[in-house]
Short mmCIF file of C-alpha atoms in Angstrom, two decimals:
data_model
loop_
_atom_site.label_atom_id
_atom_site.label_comp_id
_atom_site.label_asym_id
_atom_site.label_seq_id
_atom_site.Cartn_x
_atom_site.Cartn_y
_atom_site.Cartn_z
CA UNK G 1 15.01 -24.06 -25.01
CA UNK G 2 15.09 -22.38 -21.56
CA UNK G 3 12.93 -19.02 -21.02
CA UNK G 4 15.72 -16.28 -20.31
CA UNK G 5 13.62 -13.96 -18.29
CA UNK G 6 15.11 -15.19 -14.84
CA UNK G 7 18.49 -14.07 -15.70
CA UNK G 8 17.53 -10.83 -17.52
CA UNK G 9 16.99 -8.92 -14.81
CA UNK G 10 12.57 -8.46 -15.23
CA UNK G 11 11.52 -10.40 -11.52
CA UNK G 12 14.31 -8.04 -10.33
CA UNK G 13 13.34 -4.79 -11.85
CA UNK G 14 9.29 -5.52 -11.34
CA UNK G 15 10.20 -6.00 -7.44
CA UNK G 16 12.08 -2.64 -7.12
CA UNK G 17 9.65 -1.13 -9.16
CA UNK G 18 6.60 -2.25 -6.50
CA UNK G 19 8.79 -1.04 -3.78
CA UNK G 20 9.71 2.12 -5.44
CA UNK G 21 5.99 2.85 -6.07
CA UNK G 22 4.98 2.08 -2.52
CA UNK G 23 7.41 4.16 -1.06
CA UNK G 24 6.89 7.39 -3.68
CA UNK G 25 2.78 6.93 -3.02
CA UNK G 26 0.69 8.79 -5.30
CA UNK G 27 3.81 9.61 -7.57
CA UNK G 28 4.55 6.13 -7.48
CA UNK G 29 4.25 5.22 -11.19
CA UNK G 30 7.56 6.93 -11.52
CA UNK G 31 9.69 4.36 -9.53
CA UNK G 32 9.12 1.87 -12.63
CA UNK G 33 9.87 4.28 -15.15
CA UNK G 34 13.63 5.26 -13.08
CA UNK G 35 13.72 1.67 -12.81
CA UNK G 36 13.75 0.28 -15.88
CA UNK G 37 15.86 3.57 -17.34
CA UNK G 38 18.57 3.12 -14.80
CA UNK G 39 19.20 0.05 -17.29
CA UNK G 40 20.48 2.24 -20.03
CA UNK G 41 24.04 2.48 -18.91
CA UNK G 42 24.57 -0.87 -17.93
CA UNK G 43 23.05 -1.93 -21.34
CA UNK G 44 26.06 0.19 -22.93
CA UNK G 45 28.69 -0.69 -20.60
CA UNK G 46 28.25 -4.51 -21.35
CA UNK G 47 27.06 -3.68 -25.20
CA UNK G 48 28.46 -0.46 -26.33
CA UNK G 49 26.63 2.83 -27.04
CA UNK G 50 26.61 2.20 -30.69
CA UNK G 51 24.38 2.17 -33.42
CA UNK G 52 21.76 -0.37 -31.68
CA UNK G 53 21.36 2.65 -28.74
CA UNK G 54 18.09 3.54 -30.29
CA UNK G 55 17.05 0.05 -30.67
CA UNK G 56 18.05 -0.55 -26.96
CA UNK G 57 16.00 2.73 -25.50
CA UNK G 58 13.12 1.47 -27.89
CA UNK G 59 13.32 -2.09 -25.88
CA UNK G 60 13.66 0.14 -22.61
CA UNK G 61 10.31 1.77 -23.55
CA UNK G 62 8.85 -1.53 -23.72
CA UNK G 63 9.99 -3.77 -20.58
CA UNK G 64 9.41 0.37 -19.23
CA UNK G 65 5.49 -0.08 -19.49
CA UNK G 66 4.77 -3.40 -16.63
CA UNK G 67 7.13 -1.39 -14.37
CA UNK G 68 5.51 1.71 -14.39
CA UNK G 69 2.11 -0.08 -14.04
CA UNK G 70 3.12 -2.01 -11.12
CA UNK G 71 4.51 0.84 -9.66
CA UNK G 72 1.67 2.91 -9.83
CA UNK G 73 -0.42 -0.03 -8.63
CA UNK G 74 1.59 -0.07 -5.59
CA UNK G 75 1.60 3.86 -5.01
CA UNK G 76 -2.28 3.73 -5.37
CA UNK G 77 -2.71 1.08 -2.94
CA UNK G 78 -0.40 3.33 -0.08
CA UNK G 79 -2.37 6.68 -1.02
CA UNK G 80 -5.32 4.84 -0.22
CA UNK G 81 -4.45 3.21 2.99
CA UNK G 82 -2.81 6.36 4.22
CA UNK G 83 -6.03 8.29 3.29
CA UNK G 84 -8.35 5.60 5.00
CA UNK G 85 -6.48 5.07 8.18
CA UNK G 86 -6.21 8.39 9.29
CA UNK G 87 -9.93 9.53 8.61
CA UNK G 88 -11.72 6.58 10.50
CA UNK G 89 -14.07 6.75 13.07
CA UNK G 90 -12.89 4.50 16.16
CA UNK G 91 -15.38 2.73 18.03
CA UNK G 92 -15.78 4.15 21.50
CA UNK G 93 -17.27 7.34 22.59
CA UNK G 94 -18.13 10.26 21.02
#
């Protein structure tokens, strides 16, 4: 049995998410969360918006919580470059 995570969409989402995070900096957790929520309407276009909606925003939630992480990982890591390459001391005189 094959592992269905390549075609679901995750490697996808994760990447965007890192990007997103990067480029929002120290609000950059929030690129995984608009991420992984921008999912809802194609989840009911291809499934239908009925009864299994909550069960789908509860699964949203979920594959929500590596994305945000990510994200924020990657926001941290620009607020603290930006922060330590503009307050450096260069070598050379005083």
């Amino acid at each position: 049995m094959r592992l269905a995570i390549g075609r679901s969409g995750t490697p996808g989402s994760l990447l965007l998410s890192a990007v997103g995070g990067f480029g929002f900096g120290r609000r950059g957790w929030s690129a995984g969360a608009i991420v992984t929520v921008a999912q809802l309407p194609v989840m009911g276009v291809n499934t239908g918006f009925g009864g299994l909606l909550i069960v789908g925003v509860a699964f949203l939630a979920i594959l929500a919580v590596p994305a945000v992480m990510l994200s924020a990982l990657f926001g941290r890591l620009r607020a603290t470059s930006r922060r330590n390459a503009g307050g450096r001391k260069q070598d050379g005189p005083i």
